[in-house]
Amino acid sequence: QVQLVESGGGEVQDGGSLRLSCKASGLAFDVYTMAWYRQAPGKQREFVASINNIGNITDYSDAVKGRFTISRDNAKTTVYLQMNDLKSEDTGAYLCNRRPPVNVYWTSGTQVTVSS
């Protein structure tokens, strides 16, 4: 079965950086566009960034454009999210999935907390 395991979250101060990883297994990883999503407490889950199957086309939400970078390593079946200049509004659980997402793939993600 498909497993997506996110890691790399933590607590940082305003302006700090984190690099998230999402290791996939049980999935034909190099076929699919992969994406990061996030969910802040009390808010709906939202799209953050996506990358196509061969890694040459990316897309970002306006909220993170210019600060976050998505990448992937198909040999390692892993997708990454480099987050720079973090702000308090970036706080939340970060989850990876396909784009569009598959409901049964959702996990609890990795928690990112940005303190001012």
mmCIF file of C-alpha atoms in Angstrom, residues 3-100:
data_model
loop_
_atom_site.group_PDB
_atom_site.id
_atom_site.type_symbol
_atom_site.label_atom_id
_atom_site.label_comp_id
_atom_site.label_asym_id
_atom_site.label_seq_id
_atom_site.Cartn_x
_atom_site.Cartn_y
_atom_site.Cartn_z
ATOM 1 C CA GLN A 3 2.820 5.307 2.407
ATOM 2 C CA LEU A 4 3.862 8.935 2.577
ATOM 3 C CA VAL A 5 6.092 9.887 5.499
ATOM 4 C CA GLU A 6 6.757 13.560 6.125
ATOM 5 C CA SER A 7 9.623 14.796 8.273
ATOM 6 C CA GLY A 8 11.728 17.854 8.975
ATOM 7 C CA GLY A 9 9.257 20.024 10.820
ATOM 8 C CA GLY A 10 10.084 21.900 13.983
ATOM 9 C CA GLU A 11 9.954 25.227 15.710
ATOM 10 C CA VAL A 12 11.821 28.197 14.292
ATOM 11 C CA GLN A 13 11.807 31.927 14.773
ATOM 12 C CA ASP A 14 10.444 34.465 12.319
ATOM 13 C CA GLY A 15 12.779 34.609 9.308
ATOM 14 C CA GLY A 16 14.166 31.141 9.870
ATOM 15 C CA SER A 17 14.387 28.179 7.492
ATOM 16 C CA LEU A 18 13.371 24.554 7.445
ATOM 17 C CA ARG A 19 13.623 21.751 4.906
ATOM 18 C CA LEU A 20 10.819 19.223 4.813
ATOM 19 C CA SER A 21 11.034 15.759 3.262
ATOM 20 C CA CYS A 22 8.332 13.352 2.156
ATOM 21 C CA LYS A 23 9.376 9.775 1.507
ATOM 22 C CA ALA A 24 6.950 7.778 -0.650
ATOM 23 C CA SER A 25 6.630 4.021 -0.909
ATOM 24 C CA GLY A 26 4.199 1.720 -2.680
ATOM 25 C CA LEU A 27 3.654 4.349 -5.360
ATOM 26 C CA ALA A 28 4.873 4.702 -8.950
ATOM 27 C CA PHE A 29 6.526 7.889 -7.758
ATOM 28 C CA ASP A 30 8.038 9.035 -11.038
ATOM 29 C CA VAL A 31 4.646 9.027 -12.748
ATOM 30 C CA TYR A 32 2.872 11.559 -10.571
ATOM 31 C CA THR A 33 2.886 15.243 -9.807
ATOM 32 C CA MET A 34 3.558 15.578 -6.108
ATOM 33 C CA ALA A 35 2.595 18.449 -3.855
ATOM 34 C CA TRP A 36 2.813 19.923 -0.415
ATOM 35 C CA TYR A 37 -0.229 21.142 1.444
ATOM 36 C CA ARG A 38 -0.650 22.681 4.875
ATOM 37 C CA GLN A 39 -3.309 23.055 7.505
ATOM 38 C CA ALA A 40 -3.281 25.655 10.212
ATOM 39 C CA PRO A 41 -5.325 25.134 13.391
ATOM 40 C CA GLY A 42 -8.973 25.887 12.749
ATOM 41 C CA LYS A 43 -8.441 26.428 9.024
ATOM 42 C CA GLN A 44 -8.985 24.396 5.892
ATOM 43 C CA ARG A 45 -6.163 22.501 4.277
ATOM 44 C CA GLU A 46 -4.520 24.558 1.525
ATOM 45 C CA PHE A 47 -2.207 23.957 -1.393
ATOM 46 C CA VAL A 48 1.389 25.108 -0.964
ATOM 47 C CA ALA A 49 3.479 23.861 -3.897
ATOM 48 C CA SER A 50 3.638 21.149 -6.534
ATOM 49 C CA ILE A 51 6.190 19.627 -8.867
ATOM 50 C CA ASN A 52 5.561 17.551 -11.961
ATOM 51 C CA ASN A 53 6.793 14.008 -12.366
ATOM 52 C CA ILE A 54 10.178 14.860 -13.886
ATOM 53 C CA GLY A 55 10.742 17.939 -11.774
ATOM 54 C CA ASN A 56 10.861 20.652 -14.405
ATOM 55 C CA ILE A 57 7.514 22.327 -13.715
ATOM 56 C CA THR A 58 6.647 23.777 -10.333
ATOM 57 C CA ASP A 59 3.720 25.732 -8.991
ATOM 58 C CA TYR A 60 3.355 27.731 -5.790
ATOM 59 C CA SER A 61 0.630 29.446 -3.877
ATOM 60 C CA ASP A 62 0.922 33.211 -3.791
ATOM 61 C CA ALA A 63 1.488 33.033 -0.045
ATOM 62 C CA VAL A 64 4.799 31.174 -0.397
ATOM 63 C CA LYS A 65 6.060 32.182 -3.839
ATOM 64 C CA GLY A 66 9.616 33.447 -3.657
ATOM 65 C CA ARG A 67 10.206 31.957 -0.204
ATOM 66 C CA PHE A 68 9.610 28.218 -0.642
ATOM 67 C CA THR A 69 11.176 25.827 -3.161
ATOM 68 C CA ILE A 70 9.850 22.371 -3.994
ATOM 69 C CA SER A 71 12.103 19.693 -5.450
ATOM 70 C CA ARG A 72 12.148 15.944 -5.865
ATOM 71 C CA ASP A 73 14.534 13.040 -6.181
ATOM 72 C CA ASN A 74 12.845 10.237 -8.079
ATOM 73 C CA ALA A 75 15.646 7.795 -7.318
ATOM 74 C CA LYS A 76 14.930 8.308 -3.614
ATOM 75 C CA THR A 77 11.144 8.608 -4.113
ATOM 76 C CA THR A 78 11.300 11.747 -2.014
ATOM 77 C CA VAL A 79 9.884 15.232 -2.440
ATOM 78 C CA TYR A 80 11.325 18.186 -0.552
ATOM 79 C CA LEU A 81 10.162 21.617 0.511
ATOM 80 C CA GLN A 82 12.801 24.213 1.322
ATOM 81 C CA MET A 83 11.182 26.961 3.339
ATOM 82 C CA ASN A 84 13.010 30.245 3.827
ATOM 83 C CA ASP A 85 12.020 33.523 5.480
ATOM 84 C CA LEU A 86 9.380 31.751 7.511
ATOM 85 C CA LYS A 87 6.574 33.813 9.012
ATOM 86 C CA SER A 88 4.111 33.143 11.809
ATOM 87 C CA GLU A 89 1.357 32.602 9.235
ATOM 88 C CA ASP A 90 3.318 29.605 7.898
ATOM 89 C CA THR A 91 2.606 27.737 11.134
ATOM 90 C CA GLY A 92 0.697 24.500 10.640
ATOM 91 C CA ALA A 93 0.895 20.833 9.721
ATOM 92 C CA TYR A 94 2.582 20.217 6.379
ATOM 93 C CA LEU A 95 1.462 17.209 4.378
ATOM 94 C CA CYS A 96 2.457 15.760 1.049
ATOM 95 C CA ASN A 97 0.202 14.052 -1.461
ATOM 96 C CA ARG A 98 -0.340 13.812 -5.150
ATOM 97 C CA ARG A 99 -1.853 16.715 -7.050
ATOM 98 C CA PRO A 100 -4.767 16.435 -7.190
#
